[in-house]
Amino acid sequence: MLTGVVAGAVFTSPSVGSVLAAIRVLAQAGAVGILLIVKNYTGDRLNFGLALERARSEGADVRMVVVGDDCAFTAPGKAGRRGICGTVLIHKVAGALAEAGAGLDEIVEKVTAASKAMGTLGLSLSPCSIPGSKPSFQLAEDEMELGLGIHGEAGVRRMKVLPADEAVETMLKHMTDPSNASHISLTPGCSVVLMVNNLGGLSCLELGIVAGAAVRRLESRGIRIARALVGCFMTALEMAGVSLTLLVVDEELLRLIDAKTTAMAWPIVPAGPATARREEIPAPMDVPGQPLDETSTGPGAVPVQRVLERVCSTLLDIQDKLNQLDRKAGDGDCGHTHARAAHAIREWMRSRPPPAAPSQLLSCLADLLLEKMGGSSGVLYGLFLTAAARTLRGRSDPAAWADAMDSGIDAMQRYGGAAPGDRTMLDSLCAAAKALHSLRVPGADPLRVLEAAVQSAEVAAEATKHMEAGAGRASYIRSSRLEHPDPGAVAVAAVLGAVLGGLRDPLATPK
């Protein structure tokens, strides 16, 4: 790629002396010709231009290509289009041509043509700031800026934050709009190199989401994505934004993009088009398993649905509370995890009536949570429900529920490694299980026993704030920082309370 680079201060063109010094080094090393690749900003044009003139007066063969690939302005002023991330592709093409032995005239001709077949547009959720200075502009938390520059210059349009697919579609429409004087022309069937550039503050995950959206949107337009490059190519300090660059390519230009380079930051790009697809294997049917020895529905399906709806609404109501508790000792997603479970159960109930048979119901819920809930909580609930379902098979007596509770807890302890007193969901479960043992007493009132179990679980959950964590993420946190109840224990107590409420309230109707 580049033989040399000349850097100025942050967001400032390098001085004429620095540029001239770099040219002299190359000339003295025997370069037969020197090409300056300059982004279209006034300071860069002036300083590199003056250095070029002085170098020529010293006998050096120096040329300059000014890159202006910005698609932001529908009617660019006298200054023309800004040079932004597409400049990196010009570096690549020029370097590959030089390495192949092309002459300076040929290199200038071909990179000039490439720059005219290229466009770039930026989008950001935040400004950037020169170290020690205030942000270059202000954005509200729910706003994003379209068409901004790489030095923190404000863009051409401010809009509300959009999902990735919609944001990318907005960018592509602006870039290809014929009424936009700086647009890039794309016709169905043409081949492009797509560059998805991190402006500095995006995570790899966010960048990948944008890249996927760009591939899908371009494919829907009939554009062939010959290569897709994703990474940090031209950043703007800490700006939480992205830019898309499209370069229309033919086979020769694609060979130059593919040419090997020792530049450390150049990505390893898989050979072949990004639009190539293997034959997709259909996913398994999203149907929780059902034991064959029990009927799937019956008169008990309505109260089951009422109880499950109460559980779902309860978990969604306490989502923020669980997240807040989890931030004290974990990664702050306990509420989100339980909310996923609630949404999955609701969707499942809309698709079919839940089975009334206890064993079958718990088995279906286990499969559902193992697939949809995620995290260690999903696995632990899955273990608990699977073991409990096995104990309930063929039984309907109240004592069976006490036995099922014990079986579920035993499975969780056997595979999870936690025990009562370790500040986990087991603390609530074990307290409730102890109260449920009263179901084994002949004539016991199941609702009163469940009420006692709920009270025991709530007391146990509150007591976890005085415990030192012995398992889970919280075990890595100093006990002095654990001043709140364990979110898993709180969730368990809430679920048991919702079950009790659903059984007691025959007037509640499922949503």
C-alpha positions as a printed Julia matrix, in Angstrom:
511×3 Matrix{Float64}:
   0.0     0.0     0.0
   1.66    3.27    1.08
   5.43    3.7     1.11
   5.17    6.58    3.54
   2.66    8.64    5.48
   2.79   12.21    6.73
   0.77   13.02    9.83
  -0.14   16.4    11.24
  -1.61   17.28   14.61
  -5.07   15.88   15.39
  -7.5    16.95   12.64
  -4.83   19.24   11.15
  -2.98   19.04    7.84
   0.76   18.27    8.15
   3.13   21.12    7.46
   4.73   21.74    4.07
   8.12   20.94    5.58
   6.97   17.53    6.8
   5.47   16.59    3.43
   8.58   17.77    1.61
  10.82   15.81    3.97
   8.91   12.6     3.15
   9.15   13.26   -0.6
  12.91   13.85   -0.32
  13.42   10.6     1.56
  11.71    8.64   -1.22
  13.5    10.51   -3.99
  16.88    9.94   -2.35
  16.0     6.23   -2.0
  15.68    5.99   -5.79
  11.95    6.27   -6.4
  11.28    6.77  -10.12
   8.08    8.62   -9.32
   6.1     9.73   -6.28
   2.31    9.95   -5.98
   0.69   12.01   -3.23
  -2.79   10.77   -2.31
  -4.6    13.63   -0.6
  -8.06   13.87    0.93
 -10.04   16.84   -0.34
  -9.68   19.4     2.43
  -8.35   22.91    1.84
  -5.41   22.61    4.25
  -4.3    19.29    2.77
  -4.52   20.54   -0.8
  -2.53   23.65    0.04
   0.24   22.07    2.09
   0.7    18.99   -0.11
   0.41   21.15   -3.24
   3.13   23.55   -2.13
   5.39   20.66   -1.12
   4.82   19.1    -4.54
   5.84   22.31   -6.31
   9.0    22.65   -4.25
   9.89   18.99   -4.83
   9.44   19.37   -8.56
  11.76   22.37   -8.49
  14.32   20.01   -6.96
  13.91   17.58   -9.85
  11.55   14.98   -8.35
   8.75   13.49  -10.47
   5.77   14.07   -8.18
   2.05   13.87   -8.92
  -0.98   14.4    -6.7
  -4.43   12.79   -6.69
  -7.12   14.49   -4.6
  -9.84   12.12   -3.41
 -13.37   13.4    -2.8
 -15.71   10.48   -2.11
 -18.23   12.04    0.3
 -21.87   11.61   -0.79
 -23.33   13.81    1.96
 -23.94   17.11    0.16
 -26.64   17.16   -2.5
 -25.14   20.32   -3.99
 -21.42   20.5    -3.09
 -19.96   23.99   -2.91
 -16.77   25.27   -4.47
 -14.7    23.17   -2.08
 -16.17   20.0    -3.58
 -16.73   16.61   -1.97
 -14.75   15.81    1.16
 -12.2    13.02    1.1
 -13.12   10.36    3.66
 -12.87    6.6     4.08
 -12.91    5.71    0.39
  -9.39    7.18    0.27
  -8.15    3.95    1.85
  -9.31    1.99   -1.22
  -7.37    4.41   -3.41
  -4.29    3.69   -1.27
  -4.84   -0.02   -1.91
  -5.31    0.29   -5.66
  -2.34    2.61   -6.12
  -0.08    0.44   -3.97
  -1.02   -2.72   -5.87
  -0.39   -1.02   -9.23
   3.01    0.26   -8.07
   3.98   -3.16   -6.74
   3.03   -4.67  -10.12
   5.41   -2.23  -11.86
   2.9     0.2   -13.39
   4.22    3.61  -14.38
   3.24    6.81  -12.61
   1.01    7.99  -15.48
  -0.92    4.7   -15.48
  -1.33    4.76  -11.71
  -2.67    8.33  -11.74
  -5.09    7.49  -14.56
  -6.48    4.36  -12.91
  -6.84    5.68   -9.36
  -8.51    8.82  -10.72
 -11.03    6.65  -12.54
 -11.57    4.52   -9.43
 -12.19    7.57   -7.25
 -14.97    8.67   -9.64
 -16.7     5.28   -9.25
 -16.77    5.49   -5.47
 -18.92    7.02   -2.75
 -18.91    7.17    1.05
 -21.42    8.32    3.67
 -21.12    8.51    7.46
 -23.69    8.14   10.23
 -23.09    8.63   13.95
 -24.76    8.42   17.33
 -22.25   10.76   18.93
 -19.8    13.56   18.15
 -16.08   13.3    18.82
 -13.71   15.59   20.69
 -10.07   16.49   20.35
  -8.37   15.37   23.59
  -8.8    18.13   26.14
 -11.56   19.86   24.2
 -15.35   19.76   24.25
 -17.34   17.66   21.74
 -17.45   19.05   18.22
 -21.27   19.17   18.26
 -24.16   18.0    20.43
 -26.56   15.12   19.83
 -29.52   14.13   21.97
 -29.61   10.53   23.22
 -32.33    9.64   20.69
 -30.7    11.35   17.7
 -28.25   10.39   14.99
 -26.35   12.53   12.49
 -26.19   11.7     8.77
 -23.36   12.77    6.49
 -20.85   13.98    9.04
 -17.13   14.34    8.35
 -14.13   12.56    9.85
 -12.97   15.63   11.8
 -16.16   16.04   13.78
 -17.89   18.31   11.27
 -21.66   18.17   11.67
 -23.59   16.35    8.97
 -26.36   17.28    6.58
 -29.33   15.79    8.43
 -30.25   15.03   12.02
 -32.86   12.34   12.69
 -34.22   10.05   15.35
 -32.28    6.85   16.07
 -33.36    4.05   13.74
 -32.87    0.27   13.8
 -29.8    -0.86   11.87
 -31.69   -2.03    8.76
 -33.61    1.25    8.46
 -30.52    3.36    9.17
 -28.53    1.56    6.46
 -31.42    1.9     3.99
 -31.51    5.66    4.71
 -27.77    5.87    4.01
 -28.0     3.91    0.75
 -30.95    5.97   -0.5
 -29.03    9.19    0.13
 -25.88    7.82   -1.52
 -27.66    6.65   -4.68
 -30.32    9.37   -5.08
 -29.91   10.79   -8.63
 -31.0    14.24   -7.41
 -27.93   14.24   -5.17
 -25.07   15.78   -7.15
 -22.54   13.72   -5.17
 -24.38   10.39   -5.54
 -22.86    7.13   -6.75
 -24.63    5.38   -9.62
 -25.49    1.73   -8.96
 -27.32   -0.4   -11.51
 -28.74   -3.86  -10.79
 -26.15   -6.5   -11.61
 -23.11   -4.3   -11.03
 -20.32   -5.44   -8.71
 -19.11   -3.39   -5.77
 -16.56   -3.52   -3.0
 -18.33   -2.66    0.25
 -16.33   -1.11    3.07
 -18.02   -0.85    6.48
 -15.86    1.47    8.56
 -15.92    1.97   12.31
 -15.61    5.69   13.04
 -14.04    4.8    16.37
 -16.58    4.06   19.1
 -18.65    1.13   17.87
 -18.24   -2.39   19.23
 -17.4    -5.26   16.88
 -20.93   -6.55   17.46
 -22.54   -3.27   16.38
 -20.26   -3.02   13.35
 -21.19   -6.56   12.32
 -24.89   -5.76   12.61
 -24.48   -2.77   10.29
 -22.42   -4.84    7.86
 -25.1    -7.53    7.74
 -27.77   -4.92    7.12
 -25.72   -3.37    4.31
 -25.23   -6.71    2.6
 -28.95   -7.52    2.77
 -30.05   -4.1     1.52
 -27.62   -4.09   -1.4
 -28.61   -7.64   -2.36
 -32.26   -6.59   -2.41
 -31.31   -3.97   -5.03
 -29.66   -6.59   -7.22
 -26.13   -5.4    -6.41
 -23.37   -8.02   -6.38
 -21.04   -7.52   -3.42
 -17.74   -8.72   -4.8
 -15.91   -8.1    -1.53
 -16.96   -6.89    1.93
 -14.38   -5.21    4.16
 -15.32   -4.56    7.78
 -13.13   -2.84   10.37
 -11.44    0.37   11.49
 -10.1     1.97    8.31
 -10.5     5.7     8.94
 -11.64    6.67   12.4
 -12.73    9.94   14.01
 -11.34    9.43   17.51
 -14.12    8.15   19.81
 -17.07    8.84   17.51
 -19.75    6.14   17.87
 -20.5     5.97   14.19
 -20.03    4.11   10.94
 -19.42    4.92    7.31
 -20.3     2.92    4.22
 -18.09    3.06    1.13
 -19.11    1.58   -2.22
 -16.62    1.18   -5.07
 -17.93   -0.1    -8.41
 -15.38   -2.63   -9.67
 -14.48   -4.65  -12.73
 -12.21   -7.7   -12.74
  -8.99   -5.65  -13.0
  -9.93   -3.35  -10.13
 -10.96   -6.34   -8.02
  -7.57   -7.99   -8.6
  -5.88   -4.85   -7.29
  -8.09   -4.87   -4.18
  -7.24   -8.56   -3.65
  -3.5    -8.1    -4.16
  -1.44   -9.12   -1.14
  -0.16   -6.42    1.18
   1.94   -6.39    4.33
  -0.03   -3.45    5.77
  -0.87   -4.69    9.27
  -4.39   -3.3     9.52
  -5.61   -4.53    6.14
  -8.17   -7.27    6.79
  -7.89  -10.81    5.53
 -10.67  -10.72    2.97
 -12.14  -14.08    1.88
 -11.86  -14.66   -1.85
 -15.21  -14.73   -3.6
 -18.29  -12.53   -3.46
 -19.92  -11.7    -0.14
 -23.27  -12.47   -1.78
 -22.44  -16.14   -2.29
 -24.73  -18.38   -0.28
 -24.56  -22.01    0.65
 -27.76  -23.97    0.49
 -29.56  -23.31    3.73
 -30.64  -26.21    5.9
 -34.11  -25.61    7.35
 -34.17  -25.16   11.1
 -35.95  -27.74   13.25
 -39.59  -27.08   13.98
 -39.94  -24.77   16.96
 -42.18  -27.14   18.9
 -41.41  -28.02   22.53
 -41.33  -31.77   23.08
 -44.47  -33.44   24.39
 -44.56  -36.79   26.2
 -46.79  -39.21   24.37
 -48.37  -40.82   27.4
 -50.53  -37.9    28.49
 -53.24  -35.81   26.87
 -52.11  -32.36   25.8
 -55.18  -30.36   26.7
 -58.21  -30.59   28.95
 -60.4   -28.65   31.37
 -57.31  -27.69   33.36
 -55.81  -25.77   30.45
 -57.65  -22.53   31.32
 -56.31  -22.18   34.89
 -52.86  -23.19   33.62
 -53.01  -20.38   31.06
 -54.18  -17.94   33.75
 -51.26  -18.89   36.03
 -48.69  -18.65   33.22
 -50.01  -15.24   32.17
 -49.7   -14.01   35.77
 -46.1   -15.29   35.85
 -45.28  -13.54   32.55
 -46.77  -10.19   33.55
 -44.98  -10.35   36.9
 -41.58  -10.99   35.28
 -42.08   -8.13   32.83
 -43.13   -5.79   35.64
 -39.95   -6.48   37.62
 -37.57   -6.49   34.64
 -35.93   -3.18   35.54
 -35.73   -4.11   39.21
 -33.92   -7.37   38.42
 -31.53   -5.61   36.04
 -30.72   -3.02   38.69
 -30.03   -5.69   41.3
 -27.89   -7.62   38.83
 -25.74   -4.59   38.02
 -24.49   -4.66   41.61
 -22.93   -8.09   41.23
 -23.27   -9.3    37.65
 -23.68   -8.07   34.12
 -27.03   -6.36   34.62
 -29.12   -8.61   32.38
 -31.11  -10.73   34.85
 -34.29   -8.79   34.1
 -33.75   -9.06   30.36
 -33.21  -12.81   30.67
 -36.44  -13.35   32.6
 -38.3   -11.01   30.23
 -37.18  -13.2    27.3
 -38.71  -16.16   29.12
 -41.96  -14.27   29.63
 -42.19  -13.25   25.97
 -41.42  -16.81   24.84
 -44.14  -18.28   27.09
 -46.7   -15.75   25.85
 -45.86  -16.47   22.22
 -46.11  -20.21   22.9
 -49.53  -19.82   24.54
 -50.79  -17.8    21.57
 -49.79  -20.59   19.21
 -51.52  -23.43   21.1
 -53.31  -24.17   24.4
 -50.85  -25.2    27.11
 -51.15  -28.83   28.22
 -53.1   -29.34   31.43
 -51.2   -32.46   32.55
 -48.55  -31.26   35.06
 -45.72  -33.47   33.81
 -46.31  -32.52   30.2
 -46.65  -28.82   31.05
 -43.35  -28.66   32.93
 -41.57  -30.66   30.24
 -42.78  -28.24   27.54
 -41.76  -25.24   29.64
 -38.32  -26.78   30.19
 -37.77  -27.14   26.43
 -39.05  -23.64   25.81
 -36.82  -21.96   28.41
 -33.74  -23.95   27.41
 -34.14  -22.67   23.86
 -35.41  -19.13   24.37
 -34.4   -17.83   27.8
 -30.63  -17.96   27.51
 -27.95  -17.47   30.15
 -27.28  -19.72   33.11
 -30.79  -18.98   34.39
 -32.33  -20.64   31.34
 -30.29  -23.79   31.88
 -31.0   -23.9    35.61
 -34.75  -23.47   35.11
 -34.58  -26.11   32.39
 -32.84  -28.56   34.72
 -35.32  -27.86   37.49
 -38.41  -28.26   35.31
 -37.11  -31.38   33.54
 -36.42  -33.19   36.82
 -39.7   -32.0    38.34
 -41.66  -33.17   35.27
 -40.16  -36.63   35.56
 -41.29  -36.9    39.18
 -44.82  -35.75   38.33
 -45.33  -38.26   35.54
 -48.48  -40.28   36.22
 -49.16  -38.53   39.55
 -51.77  -35.93   40.54
 -51.7   -36.0    44.37
 -50.59  -32.85   46.26
 -47.56  -34.62   47.7
 -46.27  -35.09   44.16
 -45.57  -31.34   43.96
 -43.4   -31.46   47.08
 -41.5   -34.41   45.58
 -41.17  -32.57   42.25
 -39.77  -29.5    43.99
 -37.15  -31.62   45.74
 -36.22  -33.38   42.5
 -35.8   -30.08   40.68
 -33.61  -28.63   43.41
 -31.5   -31.79   43.52
 -30.84  -31.51   39.76
 -29.87  -27.85   40.05
 -27.45  -28.58   42.89
 -25.96  -31.61   41.17
 -25.09  -29.77   37.96
 -24.87  -26.15   39.08
 -22.66  -26.72   42.12
 -24.46  -24.2    44.35
 -26.02  -24.88   47.75
 -28.36  -23.02   50.1
 -26.5   -20.09   51.61
 -24.49  -19.37   48.44
 -26.64  -16.35   47.56
 -28.41  -17.79   44.52
 -31.94  -18.63   43.4
 -31.55  -21.86   45.38
 -31.99  -19.93   48.61
 -35.56  -19.02   47.66
 -36.3   -22.41   46.14
 -35.04  -24.39   49.13
 -37.02  -22.22   51.56
 -40.17  -22.74   49.5
 -39.51  -26.47   49.17
 -39.27  -26.86   52.93
 -42.69  -25.24   53.32
 -44.14  -27.4    50.54
 -43.27  -30.53   52.51
 -46.54  -29.9    54.37
 -48.33  -31.13   51.24
 -47.36  -34.63   52.33
 -49.61  -34.25   55.39
 -53.06  -35.75   54.68
 -55.78  -33.11   54.46
 -53.4   -30.18   53.98
 -54.85  -27.17   52.12
 -52.64  -26.77   48.99
 -53.27  -23.02   48.66
 -52.41  -22.34   52.3
 -49.27  -24.43   51.95
 -48.31  -22.56   48.78
 -48.94  -19.25   50.56
 -46.52  -20.28   53.29
 -44.01  -21.34   50.64
 -44.22  -17.95   48.93
 -43.7   -16.13   52.23
 -40.69  -18.33   53.0
 -39.22  -17.68   49.55
 -39.65  -13.91   49.92
 -37.97  -13.91   53.33
 -35.13  -16.06   51.97
 -34.65  -13.78   48.97
 -34.4   -10.71   51.2
 -31.94  -12.54   53.45
 -29.51  -13.07   50.55
 -28.34   -9.47   50.84
 -26.57  -10.48   54.07
 -24.86  -13.5    52.48
 -21.46  -13.87   50.9
 -21.8   -15.22   47.37
 -20.49  -18.75   46.93
 -21.49  -19.35   43.3
 -22.24  -17.46   40.1
 -20.76  -14.15   38.93
 -21.41  -12.55   42.29
 -18.82  -14.86   43.85
 -16.12  -12.73   42.21
 -17.33   -9.57   43.95
 -16.19   -8.49   47.4
 -18.9    -9.21   49.96
 -18.81   -5.58   51.13
 -20.28   -4.56   47.77
 -23.15   -7.05   47.91
 -25.67   -4.95   49.78
 -28.78   -5.97   47.85
 -30.76   -9.2    47.47
 -29.72  -11.69   44.83
 -31.77  -11.04   41.64
 -32.22  -14.76   40.92
 -33.65  -15.36   44.39
 -35.95  -12.35   44.01
 -37.15  -13.68   40.64
 -37.94  -17.12   42.06
 -39.97  -15.61   44.91
 -41.85  -13.44   42.42
 -42.64  -16.44   40.18
 -43.98  -18.44   43.12
 -46.06  -15.46   44.2
 -47.47  -15.15   40.68
 -48.4   -18.85   40.66
 -50.25  -18.37   43.94
 -52.01  -15.26   42.6
 -53.05  -17.02   39.41
 -54.5   -19.98   41.31
 -56.37  -17.75   43.74
 -57.83  -15.34   41.18
 -60.33  -17.14   38.97
 -61.52  -13.81   37.55
 -58.16  -12.97   35.96
 -58.28  -13.52   32.23
 -55.2   -14.34   30.14
 -54.08  -11.76   27.56
